[in-house]
Amino acid sequence: LLLDPTANATLNILRASIIEDGLRLSNPLGDKTADGYDLGQEIAAFCTAVLADMQTTTDDVLWDMLRAIAIGSRVAELVWEQRTARSWYVLDSSTAVSQSQTLLTLRAVKVKPRRATAFVVDPYMNLHGLLALGSSGRGASSMVVGDGARNPDLLPRENFFVYSFRPEHGDPRGTTAYRAAFNPWNIKQQTYPELLKFLAQFASPSIYGTIGERAKPKPVPQADGTIVQKDPVTALQETLIQFQNGSAAAFDYGTLLNLIQSSGNGEAFFTTLTHCDQQIALGVLHQTLATLEAQYQARASSEVHQDTGDTIIRQAKRGLAEAFRRDCLRPLVRYNYGERAAQQLTPSVSLGSVEQQDLAKLITAIAQLARASYFDISQLPGVDTLLGLPVRAEAAALPTPADADQEDDQEGDPEEDQEDADASAN
C-alpha cells in the first residue's frame, strides 16, 4: 500500500511533522529551588551528549521508528558501550560521577526489520521479552503466546526500544493507521488497468474503412512466390493495420476512410482516482488539505482541517517522546546514576510544539498579557518555546504597570513638575 503516492505522502507528512523540531531534553524539575535540581541539570546534559555521539542520529532513528504508523509497531536494539568519562565527556568538578569512572553509554539504536523479532506474551498479553528470527530453528512471527520464563532464547525487554502505534487491548503489535485506507487503495489498483485500456484504445483515434462498391478480390503475393486472391474486406483490414503502424498506405479507388474518436477524456476514471486519493488521506490524516489541492474551500474550512491535523500530530509526538524516555533514557540514567535518579531525574523529552498557523495573533496576545503582568518569570521559557525562539538562560523580572508609573515619576517632566507646583500653591 505504501507504494501508492498518496499513501506514502501521508506517512511522510506525519513523520516529518512529528520530528520536525528535533528531540529536546530538559530537567524534569522545573523549580530551581527543588531538591536535586542541579543533578537533574547534569543528567540532562549528560544524556544530550550521549545522544549526540551515537552512530546514527536521533532524527534518523525516530524517522525509522515512525514507520510504526503504517505497520503497527517498530523495534530497535539498544547497543551499549563502556567508556571512561574523561575520554569524551567533560564533567563538572561537583558532579556525582568522577572523571575516572567508567560510564555505560548508548552507542547506537539499531532499528530492526519487521520480521526480525517477535513479541513473547502470556495469555493475558503481558510482554515478557522478544524472540530473534531463527531462534530454536524456527522462524519468528510478530507475536508468540507462551511462558516466556521457560524460553531459553528469550531476549530481555529492556534491551529494546519498542514503539507501538495506538495499541489496542494491550497488544504490543499496535495498530496501523492505514486500515481505513485499504478499500480506496484497492479500488485504485482495479481502476488503473481499465484506465490503461481506455488510453490504449481512445487516446489516439482509430481508423476504419469502407470498401468501394466495385471492389474485387485482390491478388497478394506470398513468401513462396505464389499469389493468393484475398477478398476486399480482408485486404483493406491488413492495409489499415499497416497504415496504423506506419506512415503511408495505398487504397483502392472508392475506399472511404474515417476516424473513431472518444467523446470524453476518461473523466470517470480520473474522478474515481481523485476520490480514492481523498479517502486515503482522510483515513490516515482525518483531513485532506495537507496532501491534496483545496478546491472551493473557504479559509474557515482550511483552518478546521489544519486543527484536525495538528491534533493527530500532537498525540503522536507525546507517544513517541514517552516511549523514547522509557526505553532509552531511563536505562541510561539508571546504569550511571542509580535507580533513584532514574525514577526522579530522567530527563523530560519533547519533540517540540505544533507550529502556530497564525503567529501574528499569538504575538499580539502575548504582548497584551505581558503588559497586563500576567506572566511569571518561570513561565517565560515556555513563552519562548511557543514563539519558536531560543529559550533565554535567565529571565529578568517583568515590569508591572505600577513600576512603569513609578519609573515615569522618577524620571520627571519639567512641565508636569511646574503644573504640580502651581496646583499646590493654589
mmCIF file of N, CA, C and O in Angstrom, residues 90-160:
data_model
loop_
_atom_site.group_PDB
_atom_site.id
_atom_site.type_symbol
_atom_site.label_atom_id
_atom_site.label_comp_id
_atom_site.label_asym_id
_atom_site.label_seq_id
_atom_site.Cartn_x
_atom_site.Cartn_y
_atom_site.Cartn_z
ATOM 1 N N VAL A 90 33.134 16.060 29.338
ATOM 2 C CA VAL A 90 33.695 16.930 30.362
ATOM 3 C C VAL A 90 32.664 17.087 31.472
ATOM 4 O O VAL A 90 31.575 17.616 31.254
ATOM 5 N N LEU A 91 33.003 16.622 32.644
ATOM 6 C CA LEU A 91 32.107 16.686 33.796
ATOM 7 C C LEU A 91 32.533 17.797 34.739
ATOM 8 O O LEU A 91 33.724 18.104 34.880
ATOM 9 N N ASP A 92 31.570 18.402 35.374
ATOM 10 C CA ASP A 92 31.850 19.424 36.359
ATOM 11 C C ASP A 92 32.503 18.803 37.596
ATOM 12 O O ASP A 92 32.272 17.632 37.917
ATOM 13 N N SER A 93 33.303 19.594 38.277
ATOM 14 C CA SER A 93 34.027 19.054 39.434
ATOM 15 C C SER A 93 33.092 18.647 40.566
ATOM 16 O O SER A 93 33.436 17.814 41.394
ATOM 17 N N SER A 94 31.898 19.222 40.587
ATOM 18 C CA SER A 94 30.952 18.910 41.666
ATOM 19 C C SER A 94 30.004 17.775 41.312
ATOM 20 O O SER A 94 29.082 17.504 42.058
ATOM 21 N N THR A 95 30.250 17.110 40.198
ATOM 22 C CA THR A 95 29.315 16.082 39.753
ATOM 23 C C THR A 95 29.394 14.837 40.622
ATOM 24 O O THR A 95 30.399 14.583 41.291
ATOM 25 N N ALA A 96 28.310 14.059 40.563
ATOM 26 C CA ALA A 96 28.288 12.798 41.308
ATOM 27 C C ALA A 96 29.069 11.710 40.594
ATOM 28 O O ALA A 96 29.321 10.652 41.161
ATOM 29 N N VAL A 97 29.471 11.946 39.350
ATOM 30 C CA VAL A 97 30.235 10.971 38.575
ATOM 31 C C VAL A 97 31.660 11.486 38.444
ATOM 32 O O VAL A 97 31.891 12.604 37.985
ATOM 33 N N SER A 98 32.621 10.686 38.822
ATOM 34 C CA SER A 98 34.015 11.113 38.759
ATOM 35 C C SER A 98 34.540 11.006 37.337
ATOM 36 O O SER A 98 34.020 10.259 36.512
ATOM 37 N N GLN A 99 35.623 11.759 37.073
ATOM 38 C CA GLN A 99 36.200 11.758 35.736
ATOM 39 C C GLN A 99 36.793 10.408 35.365
ATOM 40 O O GLN A 99 36.863 10.057 34.194
ATOM 41 N N SER A 100 37.223 9.662 36.353
ATOM 42 C CA SER A 100 37.846 8.360 36.076
ATOM 43 C C SER A 100 36.836 7.223 36.014
ATOM 44 O O SER A 100 37.196 6.091 35.707
ATOM 45 N N GLN A 101 35.583 7.518 36.295
ATOM 46 C CA GLN A 101 34.567 6.457 36.313
ATOM 47 C C GLN A 101 34.272 5.967 34.903
ATOM 48 O O GLN A 101 34.251 6.731 33.943
ATOM 49 N N THR A 102 34.054 4.659 34.787
ATOM 50 C CA THR A 102 33.670 4.072 33.505
ATOM 51 C C THR A 102 32.154 4.147 33.362
ATOM 52 O O THR A 102 31.409 3.628 34.189
ATOM 53 N N LEU A 103 31.706 4.805 32.312
ATOM 54 C CA LEU A 103 30.288 5.013 32.080
ATOM 55 C C LEU A 103 29.783 4.023 31.039
ATOM 56 O O LEU A 103 30.509 3.615 30.133
ATOM 57 N N LEU A 104 28.533 3.658 31.163
ATOM 58 C CA LEU A 104 27.872 2.810 30.180
ATOM 59 C C LEU A 104 27.013 3.712 29.310
ATOM 60 O O LEU A 104 25.997 4.243 29.763
ATOM 61 N N THR A 105 27.444 3.909 28.081
ATOM 62 C CA THR A 105 26.774 4.861 27.201
ATOM 63 C C THR A 105 26.040 4.140 26.083
ATOM 64 O O THR A 105 26.363 3.008 25.720
ATOM 65 N N LEU A 106 25.072 4.820 25.542
ATOM 66 C CA LEU A 106 24.282 4.288 24.442
ATOM 67 C C LEU A 106 25.023 4.573 23.140
ATOM 68 O O LEU A 106 25.092 5.719 22.683
ATOM 69 N N ARG A 107 25.589 3.511 22.556
ATOM 70 C CA ARG A 107 26.402 3.684 21.364
ATOM 71 C C ARG A 107 25.555 3.781 20.098
ATOM 72 O O ARG A 107 25.872 4.529 19.175
ATOM 73 N N ALA A 108 24.483 3.008 20.032
ATOM 74 C CA ALA A 108 23.645 3.003 18.826
ATOM 75 C C ALA A 108 22.261 2.493 19.175
ATOM 76 O O ALA A 108 22.079 1.739 20.140
ATOM 77 N N VAL A 109 21.293 2.932 18.397
ATOM 78 C CA VAL A 109 19.922 2.413 18.459
ATOM 79 C C VAL A 109 19.617 1.890 17.058
ATOM 80 O O VAL A 109 19.377 2.658 16.131
ATOM 81 N N LYS A 110 19.673 0.578 16.906
ATOM 82 C CA LYS A 110 19.561 -0.049 15.592
ATOM 83 C C LYS A 110 18.147 -0.571 15.368
ATOM 84 O O LYS A 110 17.709 -1.524 16.022
ATOM 85 N N VAL A 111 17.446 0.053 14.443
ATOM 86 C CA VAL A 111 16.082 -0.352 14.129
ATOM 87 C C VAL A 111 16.123 -1.654 13.330
ATOM 88 O O VAL A 111 16.901 -1.800 12.385
ATOM 89 N N LYS A 112 15.284 -2.612 13.737
ATOM 90 C CA LYS A 112 15.283 -3.930 13.137
ATOM 91 C C LYS A 112 14.145 -4.078 12.126
ATOM 92 O O LYS A 112 13.104 -3.429 12.258
ATOM 93 N N PRO A 113 14.334 -4.950 11.122
ATOM 94 C CA PRO A 113 13.234 -5.227 10.196
ATOM 95 C C PRO A 113 12.033 -5.814 10.931
ATOM 96 O O PRO A 113 12.168 -6.406 12.008
ATOM 97 N N ARG A 114 10.893 -5.694 10.336
ATOM 98 C CA ARG A 114 9.659 -6.102 10.998
ATOM 99 C C ARG A 114 9.663 -7.588 11.349
ATOM 100 O O ARG A 114 9.150 -7.992 12.393
ATOM 101 N N ARG A 115 10.225 -8.407 10.480
ATOM 102 C CA ARG A 115 10.216 -9.854 10.690
ATOM 103 C C ARG A 115 11.425 -10.356 11.469
ATOM 104 O O ARG A 115 11.634 -11.558 11.581
ATOM 105 N N ALA A 116 12.230 -9.468 12.002
ATOM 106 C CA ALA A 116 13.443 -9.900 12.706
ATOM 107 C C ALA A 116 13.167 -10.331 14.130
ATOM 108 O O ALA A 116 13.948 -11.084 14.712
ATOM 109 N N THR A 117 12.074 -9.848 14.719
ATOM 110 C CA THR A 117 11.778 -10.159 16.120
ATOM 111 C C THR A 117 10.304 -10.504 16.262
ATOM 112 O O THR A 117 9.473 -10.177 15.412
ATOM 113 N N ALA A 118 9.992 -11.149 17.368
ATOM 114 C CA ALA A 118 8.610 -11.467 17.720
ATOM 115 C C ALA A 118 8.393 -11.159 19.194
ATOM 116 O O ALA A 118 9.261 -11.418 20.031
ATOM 117 N N PHE A 119 7.247 -10.574 19.510
ATOM 118 C CA PHE A 119 6.905 -10.309 20.902
ATOM 119 C C PHE A 119 6.464 -11.616 21.564
ATOM 120 O O PHE A 119 5.708 -12.395 20.999
ATOM 121 N N VAL A 120 6.947 -11.839 22.781
ATOM 122 C CA VAL A 120 6.562 -13.015 23.561
ATOM 123 C C VAL A 120 5.651 -12.535 24.686
ATOM 124 O O VAL A 120 6.068 -11.754 25.551
ATOM 125 N N VAL A 121 4.405 -12.978 24.657
ATOM 126 C CA VAL A 121 3.415 -12.554 25.648
ATOM 127 C C VAL A 121 2.766 -13.789 26.263
ATOM 128 O O VAL A 121 2.779 -14.878 25.687
ATOM 129 N N ASP A 122 2.194 -13.592 27.446
ATOM 130 C CA ASP A 122 1.422 -14.672 28.061
ATOM 131 C C ASP A 122 -0.043 -14.519 27.625
ATOM 132 O O ASP A 122 -0.392 -13.579 26.910
ATOM 133 N N PRO A 123 -0.915 -15.436 28.031
ATOM 134 C CA PRO A 123 -2.319 -15.336 27.610
ATOM 135 C C PRO A 123 -3.009 -14.054 28.041
ATOM 136 O O PRO A 123 -4.075 -13.723 27.514
ATOM 137 N N TYR A 124 -2.407 -13.328 28.986
ATOM 138 C CA TYR A 124 -3.002 -12.078 29.450
ATOM 139 C C TYR A 124 -2.368 -10.856 28.770
ATOM 140 O O TYR A 124 -2.538 -9.733 29.224
ATOM 141 N N MET A 125 -1.606 -11.085 27.708
ATOM 142 C CA MET A 125 -0.966 -10.038 26.910
ATOM 143 C C MET A 125 0.093 -9.270 27.683
ATOM 144 O O MET A 125 0.378 -8.109 27.387
ATOM 145 N N ASN A 126 0.702 -9.904 28.682
ATOM 146 C CA ASN A 126 1.843 -9.308 29.366
ATOM 147 C C ASN A 126 3.109 -9.613 28.575
ATOM 148 O O ASN A 126 3.393 -10.789 28.274
ATOM 149 N N LEU A 127 3.859 -8.596 28.248
ATOM 150 C CA LEU A 127 5.049 -8.759 27.422
ATOM 151 C C LEU A 127 6.224 -9.223 28.274
ATOM 152 O O LEU A 127 6.640 -8.543 29.207
ATOM 153 N N HIS A 128 6.783 -10.413 27.943
ATOM 154 C CA HIS A 128 7.909 -10.980 28.684
ATOM 155 C C HIS A 128 9.254 -10.657 28.037
ATOM 156 O O HIS A 128 10.273 -10.602 28.713
ATOM 157 N N GLY A 129 9.273 -10.471 26.745
ATOM 158 C CA GLY A 129 10.518 -10.220 26.035
ATOM 159 C C GLY A 129 10.310 -10.397 24.547
ATOM 160 O O GLY A 129 9.176 -10.379 24.051
ATOM 161 N N LEU A 130 11.413 -10.589 23.829
ATOM 162 C CA LEU A 130 11.338 -10.742 22.384
ATOM 163 C C LEU A 130 12.155 -11.938 21.942
ATOM 164 O O LEU A 130 13.138 -12.314 22.592
ATOM 165 N N LEU A 131 11.750 -12.519 20.847
ATOM 166 C CA LEU A 131 12.486 -13.600 20.204
ATOM 167 C C LEU A 131 13.139 -13.083 18.943
ATOM 168 O O LEU A 131 12.532 -12.308 18.189
ATOM 169 N N ALA A 132 14.376 -13.515 18.704
ATOM 170 C CA ALA A 132 15.059 -13.143 17.472
ATOM 171 C C ALA A 132 14.691 -14.113 16.363
ATOM 172 O O ALA A 132 14.286 -15.251 16.615
ATOM 173 N N LEU A 133 14.810 -13.669 15.144
ATOM 174 C CA LEU A 133 14.487 -14.504 13.996
ATOM 175 C C LEU A 133 15.378 -15.743 13.978
ATOM 176 O O LEU A 133 16.593 -15.662 14.115
ATOM 177 N N GLY A 134 14.754 -16.916 13.828
ATOM 178 C CA GLY A 134 15.503 -18.153 13.718
ATOM 179 C C GLY A 134 15.862 -18.784 15.038
ATOM 180 O O GLY A 134 16.593 -19.773 15.069
ATOM 181 N N SER A 135 15.385 -18.255 16.158
ATOM 182 C CA SER A 135 15.679 -18.860 17.455
ATOM 183 C C SER A 135 15.095 -20.268 17.513
ATOM 184 O O SER A 135 13.972 -20.514 17.085
ATOM 185 N N SER A 136 15.885 -21.205 18.020
ATOM 186 C CA SER A 136 15.491 -22.618 18.146
ATOM 187 C C SER A 136 15.128 -23.230 16.794
ATOM 188 O O SER A 136 14.319 -24.145 16.710
ATOM 189 N N GLY A 137 15.737 -22.681 15.728
ATOM 190 C CA GLY A 137 15.484 -23.248 14.409
ATOM 191 C C GLY A 137 14.139 -22.882 13.835
ATOM 192 O O GLY A 137 13.726 -23.446 12.835
ATOM 193 N N ARG A 138 13.423 -21.930 14.418
ATOM 194 C CA ARG A 138 12.101 -21.560 13.931
ATOM 195 C C ARG A 138 12.149 -20.140 13.372
ATOM 196 O O ARG A 138 12.942 -19.310 13.787
ATOM 197 N N GLY A 139 11.253 -19.870 12.458
ATOM 198 C CA GLY A 139 11.048 -18.509 12.016
ATOM 199 C C GLY A 139 10.196 -17.790 13.038
ATOM 200 O O GLY A 139 9.471 -18.403 13.821
ATOM 201 N N ALA A 140 10.290 -16.486 13.078
ATOM 202 C CA ALA A 140 9.570 -15.706 14.079
ATOM 203 C C ALA A 140 8.376 -15.012 13.438
ATOM 204 O O ALA A 140 8.475 -14.448 12.364
ATOM 205 N N SER A 141 7.248 -15.104 14.094
ATOM 206 C CA SER A 141 6.087 -14.324 13.689
ATOM 207 C C SER A 141 6.086 -13.042 14.485
ATOM 208 O O SER A 141 7.002 -12.763 15.260
ATOM 209 N N SER A 142 5.058 -12.242 14.340
ATOM 210 C CA SER A 142 5.033 -10.968 15.035
ATOM 211 C C SER A 142 4.747 -11.121 16.522
ATOM 212 O O SER A 142 5.071 -10.241 17.308
ATOM 213 N N MET A 143 4.129 -12.233 16.944
ATOM 214 C CA MET A 143 3.849 -12.425 18.355
ATOM 215 C C MET A 143 3.757 -13.912 18.670
ATOM 216 O O MET A 143 3.229 -14.697 17.881
ATOM 217 N N VAL A 144 4.294 -14.288 19.813
ATOM 218 C CA VAL A 144 4.270 -15.666 20.280
ATOM 219 C C VAL A 144 3.635 -15.670 21.664
ATOM 220 O O VAL A 144 4.042 -14.895 22.540
ATOM 221 N N VAL A 145 2.646 -16.521 21.860
ATOM 222 C CA VAL A 145 1.979 -16.634 23.151
ATOM 223 C C VAL A 145 2.543 -17.847 23.882
ATOM 224 O O VAL A 145 2.544 -18.955 23.345
ATOM 225 N N GLY A 146 3.039 -17.637 25.070
ATOM 226 C CA GLY A 146 3.608 -18.734 25.840
ATOM 227 C C GLY A 146 4.224 -18.222 27.120
ATOM 228 O O GLY A 146 4.132 -17.038 27.465
ATOM 229 N N ASP A 147 4.882 -19.132 27.834
ATOM 230 C CA ASP A 147 5.544 -18.792 29.084
ATOM 231 C C ASP A 147 6.955 -18.336 28.776
ATOM 232 O O ASP A 147 7.833 -19.144 28.483
ATOM 233 N N GLY A 148 7.186 -17.036 28.824
ATOM 234 C CA GLY A 148 8.493 -16.510 28.475
ATOM 235 C C GLY A 148 9.585 -16.943 29.427
ATOM 236 O O GLY A 148 10.744 -17.054 29.049
ATOM 237 N N ALA A 149 9.242 -17.218 30.682
ATOM 238 C CA ALA A 149 10.256 -17.579 31.669
ATOM 239 C C ALA A 149 10.924 -18.906 31.330
ATOM 240 O O ALA A 149 12.058 -19.161 31.740
ATOM 241 N N ARG A 150 10.256 -19.765 30.594
ATOM 242 C CA ARG A 150 10.801 -21.078 30.259
ATOM 243 C C ARG A 150 11.477 -21.109 28.890
ATOM 244 O O ARG A 150 11.899 -22.168 28.454
ATOM 245 N N ASN A 151 11.539 -19.995 28.231
ATOM 246 C CA ASN A 151 12.133 -19.953 26.896
ATOM 247 C C ASN A 151 13.589 -19.519 27.005
ATOM 248 O O ASN A 151 13.876 -18.382 27.375
ATOM 249 N N PRO A 152 14.532 -20.407 26.685
ATOM 250 C CA PRO A 152 15.954 -20.045 26.842
ATOM 251 C C PRO A 152 16.418 -19.016 25.825
ATOM 252 O O PRO A 152 17.461 -18.385 26.029
ATOM 253 N N ASP A 153 15.678 -18.850 24.741
ATOM 254 C CA ASP A 153 16.087 -17.906 23.694
ATOM 255 C C ASP A 153 15.450 -16.536 23.872
ATOM 256 O O ASP A 153 15.571 -15.679 22.997
ATOM 257 N N LEU A 154 14.780 -16.324 24.984
ATOM 258 C CA LEU A 154 14.099 -15.060 25.203
ATOM 259 C C LEU A 154 15.101 -13.935 25.427
ATOM 260 O O LEU A 154 16.027 -14.064 26.229
ATOM 261 N N LEU A 155 14.912 -12.823 24.717
ATOM 262 C CA LEU A 155 15.740 -11.633 24.887
ATOM 263 C C LEU A 155 15.024 -10.657 25.818
ATOM 264 O O LEU A 155 13.822 -10.435 25.657
ATOM 265 N N PRO A 156 15.721 -10.071 26.788
ATOM 266 C CA PRO A 156 15.056 -9.182 27.755
ATOM 267 C C PRO A 156 14.410 -7.985 27.077
ATOM 268 O O PRO A 156 14.946 -7.436 26.099
ATOM 269 N N ARG A 157 13.287 -7.589 27.612
ATOM 270 C CA ARG A 157 12.563 -6.439 27.063
ATOM 271 C C ARG A 157 13.391 -5.165 27.150
ATOM 272 O O ARG A 157 13.332 -4.299 26.246
ATOM 273 N N GLU A 158 14.201 -5.021 28.198
ATOM 274 C CA GLU A 158 14.956 -3.789 28.388
ATOM 275 C C GLU A 158 16.085 -3.602 27.379
ATOM 276 O O GLU A 158 16.737 -2.559 27.352
ATOM 277 N N ASN A 159 16.330 -4.607 26.536
ATOM 278 C CA ASN A 159 17.365 -4.479 25.502
ATOM 279 C C ASN A 159 16.857 -3.769 24.252
ATOM 280 O O ASN A 159 17.609 -3.590 23.293
ATOM 281 N N PHE A 160 15.587 -3.365 24.254
ATOM 282 C CA PHE A 160 14.985 -2.856 23.027
ATOM 283 C C PHE A 160 14.217 -1.562 23.279
ATOM 284 O O PHE A 160 13.707 -1.318 24.371
#
